[in-house]
Amino acid sequence: MATTYLQAINRVLEKIGEEQIGASATSLTETYELLVASFVQDIKEQIEDAHDWRALRQTVTTTIAADGQSATVTEANERSRVVRIAQQNRAEFVPLVFDITDSDDPTPLQEMDLAELIYRDTVDPDTRNDPVYFAFDNSSGDVLDLFVWPRPSSAKTIQSTLVIPQTRFAATDLSENIKIPIRPLIVGATWYALEERGEELGTNGLFNEQRYNDALNSAIGRDSMGQGDNIELVRT
């Protein structure tokens, strides 16, 4: 069963001996509640960035207009990243990005450094063909842009499988479900809260930091096992 943002905050408050927030609450208002909530969100972001969680994966499509170089991936944010799978020999990882304009014949695109892609587009501006290369760019704020080269002569539909972390919750998002594993989140946020109160100095602080790291590593291991990361690929 999914854990909501409110439930996560309350579990941390319970562990540090503070009064919990009522189930009927619709927004965070008290200063200390907001502080603990910020710890929950900080740890959540750490965990989201630590691994390509299956729960955060989405397959999305983006349309590149005729003669266009790029388009915004509307479902993504600046912390999103492409999912890659290991090739048979495990020598390199292949990004899950395809031109699916012809749904019966999807074509994998090759990843290219964004600067190289822009260079090629600049020195050869008249090239129009089916895209072969792609790059993602998250430098424009909380968005993710998809670039391709060559520029297409007709509109193209590009499918990407991405890890898309949840955005930072607002004070009114108490009913939102948290997608990443909850145990390392609670252990980590509790550690932060106790550190802030000065109760985790010295040995105890190191112990609870280690508990968080152990919980996170265990969760990553379970998620990796579940998606077959340790299974040797056999293809003929």
Coordinates of C-alpha atoms in Angstrom, one line a residue:
M1 CA 0.0 0.0 0.0
A2 CA 1.4 3.4 -1.0
T3 CA 2.4 5.9 1.7
T4 CA 1.2 9.5 1.4
Y5 CA 3.3 12.5 2.0
L6 CA 1.3 13.1 5.3
Q7 CA 1.9 9.6 6.5
A8 CA 5.6 9.9 5.9
I9 CA 5.8 13.1 7.8
N10 CA 3.8 11.6 10.7
R11 CA 6.0 8.5 10.9
V12 CA 9.1 10.8 11.3
L13 CA 7.3 12.9 13.9
E14 CA 6.3 9.7 15.8
K15 CA 9.9 8.4 15.8
I16 CA 11.3 11.7 17.2
G17 CA 8.6 12.0 19.9
E18 CA 6.6 14.8 18.4
E19 CA 2.8 15.3 18.0
Q20 CA 1.5 13.9 14.7
I21 CA -0.6 15.9 12.2
G22 CA -4.3 15.0 12.2
A23 CA -5.6 12.9 9.3
S24 CA -8.0 15.6 8.3
A25 CA -5.3 18.2 7.7
T26 CA -5.2 19.6 4.2
S27 CA -2.1 21.8 4.6
L28 CA 1.1 22.2 6.6
T29 CA 1.0 25.3 8.7
E30 CA 3.2 24.8 11.8
T31 CA 6.9 25.8 11.7
Y32 CA 8.2 22.5 12.9
E33 CA 5.9 20.4 10.7
L34 CA 7.2 22.4 7.7
L35 CA 10.8 21.7 8.9
V36 CA 10.3 17.9 9.2
A37 CA 8.5 18.0 5.8
S38 CA 11.5 19.6 4.2
F39 CA 13.7 16.8 5.6
V40 CA 11.3 14.2 4.1
Q41 CA 11.6 16.0 0.7
D42 CA 15.4 16.4 0.9
I43 CA 15.8 12.6 1.6
K44 CA 13.2 11.8 -1.0
E45 CA 15.3 13.6 -3.7
Q46 CA 18.5 11.9 -2.6
I47 CA 16.8 8.5 -2.9
E48 CA 15.3 9.4 -6.3
D49 CA 18.7 10.4 -7.6
A50 CA 20.5 7.3 -6.2
H51 CA 19.0 4.7 -8.6
D52 CA 16.8 4.2 -11.6
W53 CA 13.7 3.1 -9.7
R54 CA 11.2 1.1 -11.6
A55 CA 8.4 3.1 -9.9
L56 CA 9.7 6.3 -11.5
R57 CA 10.1 5.0 -15.0
Q58 CA 7.8 6.4 -17.7
T59 CA 7.7 5.9 -21.4
V60 CA 6.8 9.1 -23.2
T61 CA 6.5 10.4 -26.7
T62 CA 7.7 13.8 -28.1
T63 CA 7.0 15.3 -31.5
I64 CA 9.8 16.9 -33.4
A65 CA 8.4 19.2 -36.0
A66 CA 9.5 19.2 -39.6
D67 CA 12.8 21.2 -39.8
G68 CA 12.9 21.3 -36.0
Q69 CA 15.9 20.7 -33.8
S70 CA 14.3 20.1 -30.5
A71 CA 11.1 19.9 -28.4
T72 CA 10.2 19.9 -24.7
V73 CA 9.4 16.6 -23.0
T74 CA 6.3 17.8 -21.2
E75 CA 6.0 15.0 -18.8
A76 CA 9.6 15.4 -17.5
N77 CA 11.5 17.8 -15.2
E78 CA 15.1 18.8 -15.0
R79 CA 16.0 15.8 -12.7
S80 CA 14.7 13.3 -15.3
R81 CA 17.2 11.0 -17.1
V82 CA 17.0 8.4 -19.8
V83 CA 16.9 4.7 -18.9
R84 CA 19.7 2.5 -20.5
I85 CA 20.0 -1.2 -20.8
A86 CA 23.1 -3.4 -21.0
Q87 CA 23.9 -4.9 -24.3
Q88 CA 24.6 -8.6 -24.5
N89 CA 28.3 -8.4 -23.8
R90 CA 27.7 -5.8 -21.0
A91 CA 30.4 -3.6 -22.6
E92 CA 28.1 -0.6 -22.9
F93 CA 24.6 0.6 -22.2
V94 CA 22.0 1.5 -24.8
P95 CA 19.5 4.3 -24.2
L96 CA 15.8 3.5 -24.7
V97 CA 15.1 6.2 -27.2
F98 CA 13.4 5.4 -30.5
D99 CA 11.9 7.0 -33.6
I100 CA 8.5 5.4 -33.7
T101 CA 7.0 7.5 -36.4
D102 CA 6.5 4.2 -38.3
S103 CA 5.2 2.1 -35.4
D104 CA 5.9 -1.1 -37.4
D105 CA 9.6 -0.3 -37.7
P106 CA 10.9 1.6 -34.6
T107 CA 14.4 2.9 -35.1
P108 CA 16.8 3.2 -32.1
L109 CA 18.6 6.6 -31.9
Q110 CA 22.2 7.0 -30.8
E111 CA 23.2 9.3 -28.0
M112 CA 25.4 12.2 -28.7
D113 CA 26.9 14.9 -26.6
L114 CA 24.7 18.0 -26.9
A115 CA 27.6 20.3 -27.8
E116 CA 28.6 17.9 -30.7
L117 CA 25.0 17.7 -31.9
I118 CA 24.7 21.5 -32.0
Y119 CA 28.0 21.8 -33.7
R120 CA 26.9 19.4 -36.5
D121 CA 23.6 21.2 -36.9
T122 CA 25.5 24.5 -37.1
V123 CA 28.1 23.5 -39.7
D124 CA 25.7 21.5 -41.8
P125 CA 22.4 23.5 -41.5
D126 CA 20.8 22.2 -44.7
T127 CA 20.9 18.5 -43.8
R128 CA 17.4 17.1 -43.6
N129 CA 16.9 13.4 -43.0
D130 CA 15.5 10.9 -40.5
P131 CA 17.1 11.6 -37.1
V132 CA 20.0 9.4 -36.1
Y133 CA 21.3 11.1 -33.0
F134 CA 19.7 12.6 -29.9
A135 CA 20.7 14.5 -26.7
F136 CA 18.8 15.7 -23.7
D137 CA 19.2 19.2 -22.2
N138 CA 18.0 20.2 -18.7
S139 CA 19.6 23.7 -18.6
S140 CA 16.5 25.7 -19.2
G141 CA 15.0 25.5 -15.7
D142 CA 12.6 22.8 -14.5
V143 CA 12.2 21.2 -18.0
L144 CA 13.8 18.6 -20.2
D145 CA 14.4 19.3 -23.9
L146 CA 15.0 16.6 -26.5
F147 CA 17.4 17.5 -29.4
V148 CA 17.9 15.4 -32.6
W149 CA 20.2 15.4 -35.6
P150 CA 19.8 15.5 -38.5
R151 CA 16.7 17.7 -38.5
P152 CA 13.8 15.8 -39.9
S153 CA 12.2 16.8 -43.2
S154 CA 8.8 15.7 -41.8
A155 CA 7.4 15.6 -38.2
K156 CA 8.9 12.7 -36.2
T157 CA 7.6 11.0 -33.1
I158 CA 10.3 10.1 -30.6
Q159 CA 9.7 7.6 -27.8
S160 CA 11.9 7.8 -24.7
T161 CA 11.9 5.7 -21.5
L162 CA 12.9 8.0 -18.6
V163 CA 13.3 8.0 -14.9
I164 CA 11.1 11.0 -13.9
P165 CA 11.4 11.9 -10.2
Q166 CA 8.4 13.4 -8.4
T167 CA 8.4 17.1 -8.2
R168 CA 8.8 18.7 -4.7
F169 CA 5.5 18.6 -2.8
A170 CA 3.7 21.7 -1.8
A171 CA 2.4 22.2 1.7
T172 CA -1.1 21.2 0.4
D173 CA 0.0 18.0 -1.3
L174 CA -0.5 15.8 1.8
S175 CA -2.5 13.2 0.0
E176 CA 0.1 12.6 -2.7
N177 CA 1.6 9.1 -2.8
I178 CA 5.3 8.7 -2.5
K179 CA 6.6 6.4 -5.2
I180 CA 10.1 5.5 -4.0
P181 CA 10.7 2.9 -1.2
I182 CA 9.5 4.3 2.1
R183 CA 11.8 2.7 4.7
P184 CA 15.0 4.5 3.7
L185 CA 13.0 7.7 3.4
I186 CA 11.8 7.4 7.0
V187 CA 15.1 6.4 8.4
G188 CA 16.9 9.2 6.5
A189 CA 14.4 11.9 7.4
T190 CA 14.5 10.8 11.1
W191 CA 18.3 11.0 11.1
Y192 CA 18.1 14.6 9.7
A193 CA 15.5 15.6 12.2
L194 CA 17.5 14.3 15.2
E195 CA 20.6 16.0 13.8
E196 CA 18.8 19.3 13.6
R197 CA 17.8 19.0 17.3
G198 CA 21.4 18.2 18.3
E199 CA 20.5 14.7 19.5
E200 CA 22.7 12.8 17.0
L201 CA 26.1 14.2 17.7
G202 CA 29.0 11.7 17.8
T203 CA 28.5 8.0 17.7
N204 CA 24.7 8.1 17.5
G205 CA 24.8 10.3 14.5
L206 CA 27.2 8.0 12.7
F207 CA 25.0 5.0 13.6
N208 CA 21.8 6.5 12.2
E209 CA 23.6 7.7 9.0
Q210 CA 24.8 4.1 8.5
R211 CA 21.2 2.8 9.1
Y212 CA 20.0 5.1 6.3
N213 CA 22.8 4.0 4.0
D214 CA 22.0 0.4 4.7
A215 CA 18.3 0.8 4.2
L216 CA 18.9 2.6 0.9
N217 CA 21.4 0.0 -0.4
S218 CA 18.9 -2.8 0.5
A219 CA 16.1 -1.1 -1.3
I220 CA 18.3 -0.5 -4.4
G221 CA 19.3 -4.2 -4.3
R222 CA 15.7 -5.3 -4.2
D223 CA 14.7 -3.0 -7.0
S224 CA 17.7 -4.1 -9.1
M225 CA 16.9 -7.8 -8.5
G226 CA 13.2 -7.2 -9.4
Q227 CA 14.1 -5.7 -12.8
G228 CA 16.7 -8.4 -13.6
D229 CA 19.9 -6.3 -13.4
N230 CA 21.8 -9.4 -12.2
I231 CA 20.5 -11.7 -14.9
E232 CA 23.0 -12.5 -17.7
L233 CA 21.5 -11.6 -21.0
V234 CA 21.5 -14.3 -23.6
R235 CA 20.5 -13.3 -27.2
T236 CA 21.0 -15.2 -30.4

